[in-house]
mmCIF file of C-alpha atoms and ligand atoms in Angstrom:
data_model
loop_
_atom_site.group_PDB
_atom_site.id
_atom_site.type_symbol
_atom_site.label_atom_id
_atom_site.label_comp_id
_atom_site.label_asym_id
_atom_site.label_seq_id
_atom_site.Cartn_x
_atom_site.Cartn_y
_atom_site.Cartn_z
ATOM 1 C CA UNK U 60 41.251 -23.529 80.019
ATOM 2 C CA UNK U 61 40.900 -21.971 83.336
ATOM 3 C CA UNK U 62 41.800 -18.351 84.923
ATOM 4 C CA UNK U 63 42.940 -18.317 88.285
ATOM 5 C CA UNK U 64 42.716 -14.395 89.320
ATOM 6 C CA UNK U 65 43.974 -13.268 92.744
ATOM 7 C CA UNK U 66 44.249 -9.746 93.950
ATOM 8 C CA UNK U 67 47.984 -10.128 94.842
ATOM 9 C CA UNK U 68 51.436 -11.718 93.579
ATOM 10 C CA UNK U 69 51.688 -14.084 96.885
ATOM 11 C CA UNK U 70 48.186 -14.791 96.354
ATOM 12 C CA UNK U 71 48.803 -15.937 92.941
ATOM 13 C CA UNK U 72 51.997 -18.121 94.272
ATOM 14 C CA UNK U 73 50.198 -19.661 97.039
ATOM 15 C CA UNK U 74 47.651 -20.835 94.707
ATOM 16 C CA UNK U 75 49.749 -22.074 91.959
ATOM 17 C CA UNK U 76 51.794 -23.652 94.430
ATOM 18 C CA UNK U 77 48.603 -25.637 96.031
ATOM 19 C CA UNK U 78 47.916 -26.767 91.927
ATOM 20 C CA UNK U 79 51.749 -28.166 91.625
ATOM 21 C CA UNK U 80 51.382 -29.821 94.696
ATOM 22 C CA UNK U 81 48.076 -31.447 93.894
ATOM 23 C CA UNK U 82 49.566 -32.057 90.187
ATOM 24 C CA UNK U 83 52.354 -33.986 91.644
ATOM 25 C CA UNK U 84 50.352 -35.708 94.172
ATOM 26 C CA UNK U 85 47.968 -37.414 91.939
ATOM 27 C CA UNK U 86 50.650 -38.360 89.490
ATOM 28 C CA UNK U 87 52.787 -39.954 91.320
ATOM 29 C CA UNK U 88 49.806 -41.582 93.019
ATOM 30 C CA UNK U 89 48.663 -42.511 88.988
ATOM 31 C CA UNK U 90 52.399 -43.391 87.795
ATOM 32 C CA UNK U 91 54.756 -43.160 90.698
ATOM 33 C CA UNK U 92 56.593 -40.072 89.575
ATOM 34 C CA UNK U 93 55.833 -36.449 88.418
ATOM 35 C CA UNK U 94 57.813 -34.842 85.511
ATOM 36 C CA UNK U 95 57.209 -31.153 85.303
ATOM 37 C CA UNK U 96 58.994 -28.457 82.971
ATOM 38 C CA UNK U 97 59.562 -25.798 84.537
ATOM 39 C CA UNK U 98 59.734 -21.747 83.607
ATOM 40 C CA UNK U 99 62.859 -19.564 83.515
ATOM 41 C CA UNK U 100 62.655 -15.906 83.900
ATOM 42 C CA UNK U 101 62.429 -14.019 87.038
ATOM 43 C CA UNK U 102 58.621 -14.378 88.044
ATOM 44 C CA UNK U 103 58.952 -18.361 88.897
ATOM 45 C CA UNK U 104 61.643 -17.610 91.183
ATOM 46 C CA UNK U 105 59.276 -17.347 94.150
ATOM 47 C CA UNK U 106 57.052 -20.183 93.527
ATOM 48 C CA UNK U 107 60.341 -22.289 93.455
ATOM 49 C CA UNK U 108 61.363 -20.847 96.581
ATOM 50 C CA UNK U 109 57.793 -21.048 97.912
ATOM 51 C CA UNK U 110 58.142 -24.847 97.003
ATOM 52 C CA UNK U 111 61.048 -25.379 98.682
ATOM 53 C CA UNK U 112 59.734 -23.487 102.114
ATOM 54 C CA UNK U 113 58.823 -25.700 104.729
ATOM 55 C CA UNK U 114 55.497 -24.730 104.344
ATOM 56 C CA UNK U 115 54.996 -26.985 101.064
ATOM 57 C CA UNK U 116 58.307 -28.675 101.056
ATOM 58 C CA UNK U 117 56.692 -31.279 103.425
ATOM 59 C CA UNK U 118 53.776 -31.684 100.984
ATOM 60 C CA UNK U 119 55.335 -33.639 98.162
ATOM 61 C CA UNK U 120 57.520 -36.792 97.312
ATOM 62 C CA UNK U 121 60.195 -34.791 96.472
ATOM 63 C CA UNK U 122 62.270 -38.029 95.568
ATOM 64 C CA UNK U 123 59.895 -39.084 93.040
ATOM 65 C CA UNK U 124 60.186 -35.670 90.959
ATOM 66 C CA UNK U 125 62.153 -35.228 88.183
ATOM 67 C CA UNK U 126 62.753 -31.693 86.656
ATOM 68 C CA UNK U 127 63.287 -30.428 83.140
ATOM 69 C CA UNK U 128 63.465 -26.797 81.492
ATOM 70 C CA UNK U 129 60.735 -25.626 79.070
ATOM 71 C CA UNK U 130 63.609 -23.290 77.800
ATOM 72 C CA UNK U 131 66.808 -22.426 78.465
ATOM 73 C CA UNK U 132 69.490 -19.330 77.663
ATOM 74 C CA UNK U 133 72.810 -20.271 76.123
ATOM 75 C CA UNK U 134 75.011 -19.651 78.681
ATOM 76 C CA UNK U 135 77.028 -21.375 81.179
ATOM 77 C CA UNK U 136 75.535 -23.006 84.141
ATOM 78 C CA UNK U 137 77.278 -20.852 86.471
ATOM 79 C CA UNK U 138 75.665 -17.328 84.891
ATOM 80 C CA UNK U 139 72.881 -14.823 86.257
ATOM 81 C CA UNK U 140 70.694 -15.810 82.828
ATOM 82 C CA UNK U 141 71.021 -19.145 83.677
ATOM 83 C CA UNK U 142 67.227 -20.681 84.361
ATOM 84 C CA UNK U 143 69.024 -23.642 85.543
ATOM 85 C CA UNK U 144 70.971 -21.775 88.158
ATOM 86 C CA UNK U 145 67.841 -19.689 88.980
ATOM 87 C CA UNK U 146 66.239 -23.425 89.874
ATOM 88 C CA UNK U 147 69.316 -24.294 91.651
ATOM 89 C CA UNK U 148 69.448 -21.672 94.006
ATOM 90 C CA UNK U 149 65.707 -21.210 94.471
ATOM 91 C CA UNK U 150 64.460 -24.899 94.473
ATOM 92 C CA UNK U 151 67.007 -27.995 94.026
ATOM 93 C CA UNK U 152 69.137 -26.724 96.486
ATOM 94 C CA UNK U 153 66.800 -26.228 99.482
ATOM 95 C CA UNK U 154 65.778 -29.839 98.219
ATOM 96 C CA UNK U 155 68.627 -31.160 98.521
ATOM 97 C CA UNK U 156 67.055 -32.733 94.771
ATOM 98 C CA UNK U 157 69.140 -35.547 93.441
ATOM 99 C CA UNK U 158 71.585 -34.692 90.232
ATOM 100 C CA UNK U 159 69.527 -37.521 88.390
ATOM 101 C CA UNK U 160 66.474 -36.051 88.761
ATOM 102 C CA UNK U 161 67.193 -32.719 87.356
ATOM 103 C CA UNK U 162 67.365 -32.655 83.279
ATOM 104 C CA UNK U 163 69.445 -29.689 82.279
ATOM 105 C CA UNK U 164 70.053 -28.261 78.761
ATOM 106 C CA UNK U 165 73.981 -28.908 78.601
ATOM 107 C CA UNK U 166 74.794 -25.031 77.266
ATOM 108 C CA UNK U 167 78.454 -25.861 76.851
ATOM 109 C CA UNK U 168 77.454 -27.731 73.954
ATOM 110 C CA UNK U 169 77.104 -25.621 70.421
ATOM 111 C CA UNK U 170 73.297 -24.598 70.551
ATOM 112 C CA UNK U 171 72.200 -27.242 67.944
ATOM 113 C CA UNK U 172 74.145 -29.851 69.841
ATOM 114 C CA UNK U 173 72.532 -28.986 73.077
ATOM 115 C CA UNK U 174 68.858 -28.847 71.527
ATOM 116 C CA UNK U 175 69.560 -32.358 69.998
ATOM 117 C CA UNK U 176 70.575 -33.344 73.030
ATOM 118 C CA UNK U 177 68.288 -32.137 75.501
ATOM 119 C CA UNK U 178 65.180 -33.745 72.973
ATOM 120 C CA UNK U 179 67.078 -37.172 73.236
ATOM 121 C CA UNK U 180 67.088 -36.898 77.074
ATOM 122 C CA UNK U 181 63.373 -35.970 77.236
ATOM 123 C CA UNK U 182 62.665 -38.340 74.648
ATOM 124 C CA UNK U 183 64.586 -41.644 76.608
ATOM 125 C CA UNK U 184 62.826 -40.443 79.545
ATOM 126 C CA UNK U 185 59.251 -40.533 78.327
ATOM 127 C CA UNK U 186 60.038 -43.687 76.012
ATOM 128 C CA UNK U 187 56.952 -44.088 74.099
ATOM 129 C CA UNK U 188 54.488 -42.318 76.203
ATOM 130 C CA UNK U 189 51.835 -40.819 74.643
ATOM 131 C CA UNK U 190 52.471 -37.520 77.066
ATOM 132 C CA UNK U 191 55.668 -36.139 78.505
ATOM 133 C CA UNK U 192 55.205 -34.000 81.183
ATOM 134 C CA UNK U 193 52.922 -33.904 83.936
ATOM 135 C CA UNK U 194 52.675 -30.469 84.445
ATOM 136 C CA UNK U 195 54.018 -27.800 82.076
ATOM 137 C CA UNK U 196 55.150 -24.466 84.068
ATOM 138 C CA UNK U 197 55.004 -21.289 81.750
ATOM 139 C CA UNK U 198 55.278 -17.444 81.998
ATOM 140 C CA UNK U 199 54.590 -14.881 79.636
ATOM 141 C CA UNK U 200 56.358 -12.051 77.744
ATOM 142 C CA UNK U 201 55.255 -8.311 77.451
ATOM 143 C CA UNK U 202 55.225 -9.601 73.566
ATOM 144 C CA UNK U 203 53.024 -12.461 74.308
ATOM 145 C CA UNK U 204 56.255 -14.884 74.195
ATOM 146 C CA UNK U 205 56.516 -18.428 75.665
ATOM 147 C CA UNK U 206 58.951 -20.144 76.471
ATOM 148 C CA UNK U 207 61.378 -19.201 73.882
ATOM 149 C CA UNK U 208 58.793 -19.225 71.359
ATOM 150 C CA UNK U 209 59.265 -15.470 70.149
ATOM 151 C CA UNK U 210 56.590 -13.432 67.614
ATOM 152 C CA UNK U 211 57.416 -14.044 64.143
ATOM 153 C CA UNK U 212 60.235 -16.786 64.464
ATOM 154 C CA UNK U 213 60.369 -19.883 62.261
ATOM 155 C CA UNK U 214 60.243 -22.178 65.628
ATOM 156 C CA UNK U 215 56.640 -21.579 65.843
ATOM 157 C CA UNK U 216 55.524 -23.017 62.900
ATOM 158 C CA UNK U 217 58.076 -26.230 63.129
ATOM 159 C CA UNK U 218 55.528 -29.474 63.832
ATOM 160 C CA UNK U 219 58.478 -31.466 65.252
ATOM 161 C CA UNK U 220 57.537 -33.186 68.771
ATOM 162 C CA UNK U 221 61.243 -31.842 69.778
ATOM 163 C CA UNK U 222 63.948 -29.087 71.258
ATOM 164 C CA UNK U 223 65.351 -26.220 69.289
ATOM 165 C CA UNK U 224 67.758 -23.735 69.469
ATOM 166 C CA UNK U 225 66.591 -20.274 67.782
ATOM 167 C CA UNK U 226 67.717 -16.853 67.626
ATOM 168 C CA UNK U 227 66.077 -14.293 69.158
ATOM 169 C CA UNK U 228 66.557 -10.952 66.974
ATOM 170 C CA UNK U 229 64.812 -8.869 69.305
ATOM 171 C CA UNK U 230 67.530 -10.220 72.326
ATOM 172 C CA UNK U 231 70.337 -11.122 70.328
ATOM 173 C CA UNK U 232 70.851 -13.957 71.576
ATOM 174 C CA UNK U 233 70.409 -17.855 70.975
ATOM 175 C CA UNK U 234 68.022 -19.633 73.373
ATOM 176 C CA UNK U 235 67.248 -23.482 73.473
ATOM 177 C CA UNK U 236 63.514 -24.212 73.466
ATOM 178 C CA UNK U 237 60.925 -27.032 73.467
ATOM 179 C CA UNK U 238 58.221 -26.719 70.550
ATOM 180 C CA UNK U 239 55.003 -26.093 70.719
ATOM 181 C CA UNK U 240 54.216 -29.600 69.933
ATOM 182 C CA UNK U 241 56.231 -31.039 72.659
ATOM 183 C CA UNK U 242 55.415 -28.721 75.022
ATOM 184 C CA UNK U 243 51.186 -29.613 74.258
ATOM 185 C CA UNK U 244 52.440 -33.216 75.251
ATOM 186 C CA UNK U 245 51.156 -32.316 78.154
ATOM 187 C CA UNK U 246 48.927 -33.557 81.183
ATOM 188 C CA UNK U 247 48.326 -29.902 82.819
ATOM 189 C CA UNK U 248 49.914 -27.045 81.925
ATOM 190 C CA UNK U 249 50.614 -23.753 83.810
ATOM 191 C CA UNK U 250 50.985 -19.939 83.110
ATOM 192 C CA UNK U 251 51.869 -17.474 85.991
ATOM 193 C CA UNK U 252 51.125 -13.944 84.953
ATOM 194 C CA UNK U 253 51.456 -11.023 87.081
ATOM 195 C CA UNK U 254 52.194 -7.306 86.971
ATOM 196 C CA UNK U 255 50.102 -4.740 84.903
ATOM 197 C CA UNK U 256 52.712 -4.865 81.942
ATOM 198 C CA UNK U 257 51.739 -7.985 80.804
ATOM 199 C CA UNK U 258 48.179 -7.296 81.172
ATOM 200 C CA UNK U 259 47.942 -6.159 76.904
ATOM 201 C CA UNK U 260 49.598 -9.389 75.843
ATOM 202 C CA UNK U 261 47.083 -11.614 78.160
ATOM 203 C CA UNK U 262 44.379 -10.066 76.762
ATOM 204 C CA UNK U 263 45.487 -10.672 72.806
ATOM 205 C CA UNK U 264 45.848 -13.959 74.012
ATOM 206 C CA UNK U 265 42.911 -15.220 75.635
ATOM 207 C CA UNK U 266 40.668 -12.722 73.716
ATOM 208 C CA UNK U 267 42.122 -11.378 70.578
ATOM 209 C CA UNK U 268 41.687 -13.028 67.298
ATOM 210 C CA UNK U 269 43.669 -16.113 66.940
ATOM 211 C CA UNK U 270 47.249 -14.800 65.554
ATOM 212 C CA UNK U 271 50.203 -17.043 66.764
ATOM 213 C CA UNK U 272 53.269 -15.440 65.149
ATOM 214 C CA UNK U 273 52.103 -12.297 67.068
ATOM 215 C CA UNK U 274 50.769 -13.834 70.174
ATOM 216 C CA UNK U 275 52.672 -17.369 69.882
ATOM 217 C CA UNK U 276 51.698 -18.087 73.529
ATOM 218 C CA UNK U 277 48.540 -18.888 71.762
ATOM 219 C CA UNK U 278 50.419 -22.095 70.361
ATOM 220 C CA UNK U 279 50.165 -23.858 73.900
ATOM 221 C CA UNK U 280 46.824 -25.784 73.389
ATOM 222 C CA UNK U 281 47.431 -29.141 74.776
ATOM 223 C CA UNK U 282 45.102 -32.107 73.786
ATOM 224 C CA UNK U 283 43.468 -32.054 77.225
ATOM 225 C CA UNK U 284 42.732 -28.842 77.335
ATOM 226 C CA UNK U 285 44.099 -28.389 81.165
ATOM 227 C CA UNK U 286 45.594 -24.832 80.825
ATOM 228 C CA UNK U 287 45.445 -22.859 83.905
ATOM 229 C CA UNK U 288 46.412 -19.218 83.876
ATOM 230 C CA UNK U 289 47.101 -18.183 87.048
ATOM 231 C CA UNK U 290 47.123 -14.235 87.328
ATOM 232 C CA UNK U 291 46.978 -11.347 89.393
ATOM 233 C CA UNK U 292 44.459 -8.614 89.075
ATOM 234 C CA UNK U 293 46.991 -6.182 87.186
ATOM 235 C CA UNK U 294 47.725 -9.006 84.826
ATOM 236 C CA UNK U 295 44.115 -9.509 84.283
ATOM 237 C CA UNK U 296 42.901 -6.525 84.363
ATOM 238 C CA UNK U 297 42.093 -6.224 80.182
ATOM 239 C CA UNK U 298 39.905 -9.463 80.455
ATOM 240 C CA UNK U 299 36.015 -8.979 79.806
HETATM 241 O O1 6PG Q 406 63.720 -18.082 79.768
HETATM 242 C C1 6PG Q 406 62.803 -17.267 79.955
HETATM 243 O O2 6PG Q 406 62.969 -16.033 80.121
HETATM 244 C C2 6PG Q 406 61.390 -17.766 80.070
HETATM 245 O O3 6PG Q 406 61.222 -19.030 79.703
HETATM 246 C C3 6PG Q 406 60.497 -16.801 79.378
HETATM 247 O O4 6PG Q 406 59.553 -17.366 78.523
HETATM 248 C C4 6PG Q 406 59.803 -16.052 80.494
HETATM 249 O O5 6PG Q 406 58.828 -16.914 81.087
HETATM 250 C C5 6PG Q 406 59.150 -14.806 79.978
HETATM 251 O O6 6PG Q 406 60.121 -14.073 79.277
HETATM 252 C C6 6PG Q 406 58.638 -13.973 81.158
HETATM 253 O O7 6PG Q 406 59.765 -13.599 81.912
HETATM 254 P P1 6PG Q 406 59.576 -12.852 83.312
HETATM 255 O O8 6PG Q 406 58.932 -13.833 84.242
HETATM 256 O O9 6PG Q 406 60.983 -12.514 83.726
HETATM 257 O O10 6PG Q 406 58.709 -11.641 83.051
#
């Protein structure tokens, strides 16, 4: 596990951005495409749009990428919550990304329909792979959340290599998300943290005792061990 600490927010992008680009670069040099989950919320918005500026947009095979969601909100495609709109807008659009290539949860389905779903896709696409993604993209909750693994929820103790849909008491509301399991199926994964509120819950994580259903962001420990967190100094700034 490594920390990536910069001293601003577009620091933190720029560098995170550099790691996706080098991630995608050497797998679709190693396996001729790159699969990467990416993070909902509103701090990826940037690094999507950062991706899609001509500054990096140049510096990957764009047509050999092929997105999914590490969670998503259920509600139609077309609303604010929507990560997959928030990708749209920021990323696939600019891209001009092909339909194909972009693996969304289907939220007009009922939630446990969708979750089913969305595993069979991921599953059909990986076939019998021993990982699934290339490169997991992650962010991080004031509560030490992932994903839309939540403290103290029944997801984060389910072993299945799979999607879920699971209610969030604390947002009352339904969310689809991968597992723990599934999401450690992979090659690299990444957390960007920034912002001095979130600076309590990366500290229980990295350095407090070892407590997933109150810090279940501690769940994410794939086999490889390539966990990067990158942060800003605010985010960071509880770390010995
Ligand atoms: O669907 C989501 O909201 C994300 O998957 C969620 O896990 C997010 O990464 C954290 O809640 C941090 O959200 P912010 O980046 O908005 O602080």
């Amino acid at each position: 596990m490594e920390r990536h600490i910069f001293s601003s927010e577009d620091a933190v992008l720029g560098a995170l951005a550099n790691f996706f680009v080098a991630t995608a670069d050497q797998a679709i040099a190693a396996r001729g495409r790159f699969a990467v989950a990416l993070s909902g919320g509103s701090s990826p918005k940037k690094l999507y749009e950062l991706l899609a500026s001509d500054a990096y947009r140049v510096q990957v095979a764009w047509g050999k990428v092929y997105f999914f969601f590490g969670d998503e909100r259920t509600v139609p495609k077309t609303s604010p919550d929507s990560n997959y709109l928030m990708a749209k807008k920021a990323l696939f659009d600019p891209l001009d990304t092909r339909p194909d290539h972009v693996f969304a949860v289907d939220t007009a389905l009922a939630p446990a329909e969708a979750a089913a779903q969305y595993g069979v896709a991921i599953e059909e696409f990986f076939g019998d792979e021993p990982a699934r993604f290339d490169l997991v993209l992650l962010g991080l909750g004031d509560n030490a959340h992932t994903a839309s693994l939540f403290p103290h929820t029944p997801v984060l103790h389910d072993a299945s290599v799979g999607v879920k849909d699971v209610f969030v008491a604390e947002l009352n509301t339904t969310r689809i998300t991968l597992t723990a399991p599934l999401l450690n199926q992979a090659r690299a994964t990444a957390f960007l943290v920034y912002g001095a509120g979130k600076a309590i819950a990366v500290q229980q994580i990295l350095e407090g005792p070892r407590d997933v259903d109150q810090y279940p962001a501690q769940l994410i420990a794939p086999a490889g061990g390539n966990v990067h967190w990158f942060l800003d100094e605010a985010a960071a700034a509880d770390l010995k």
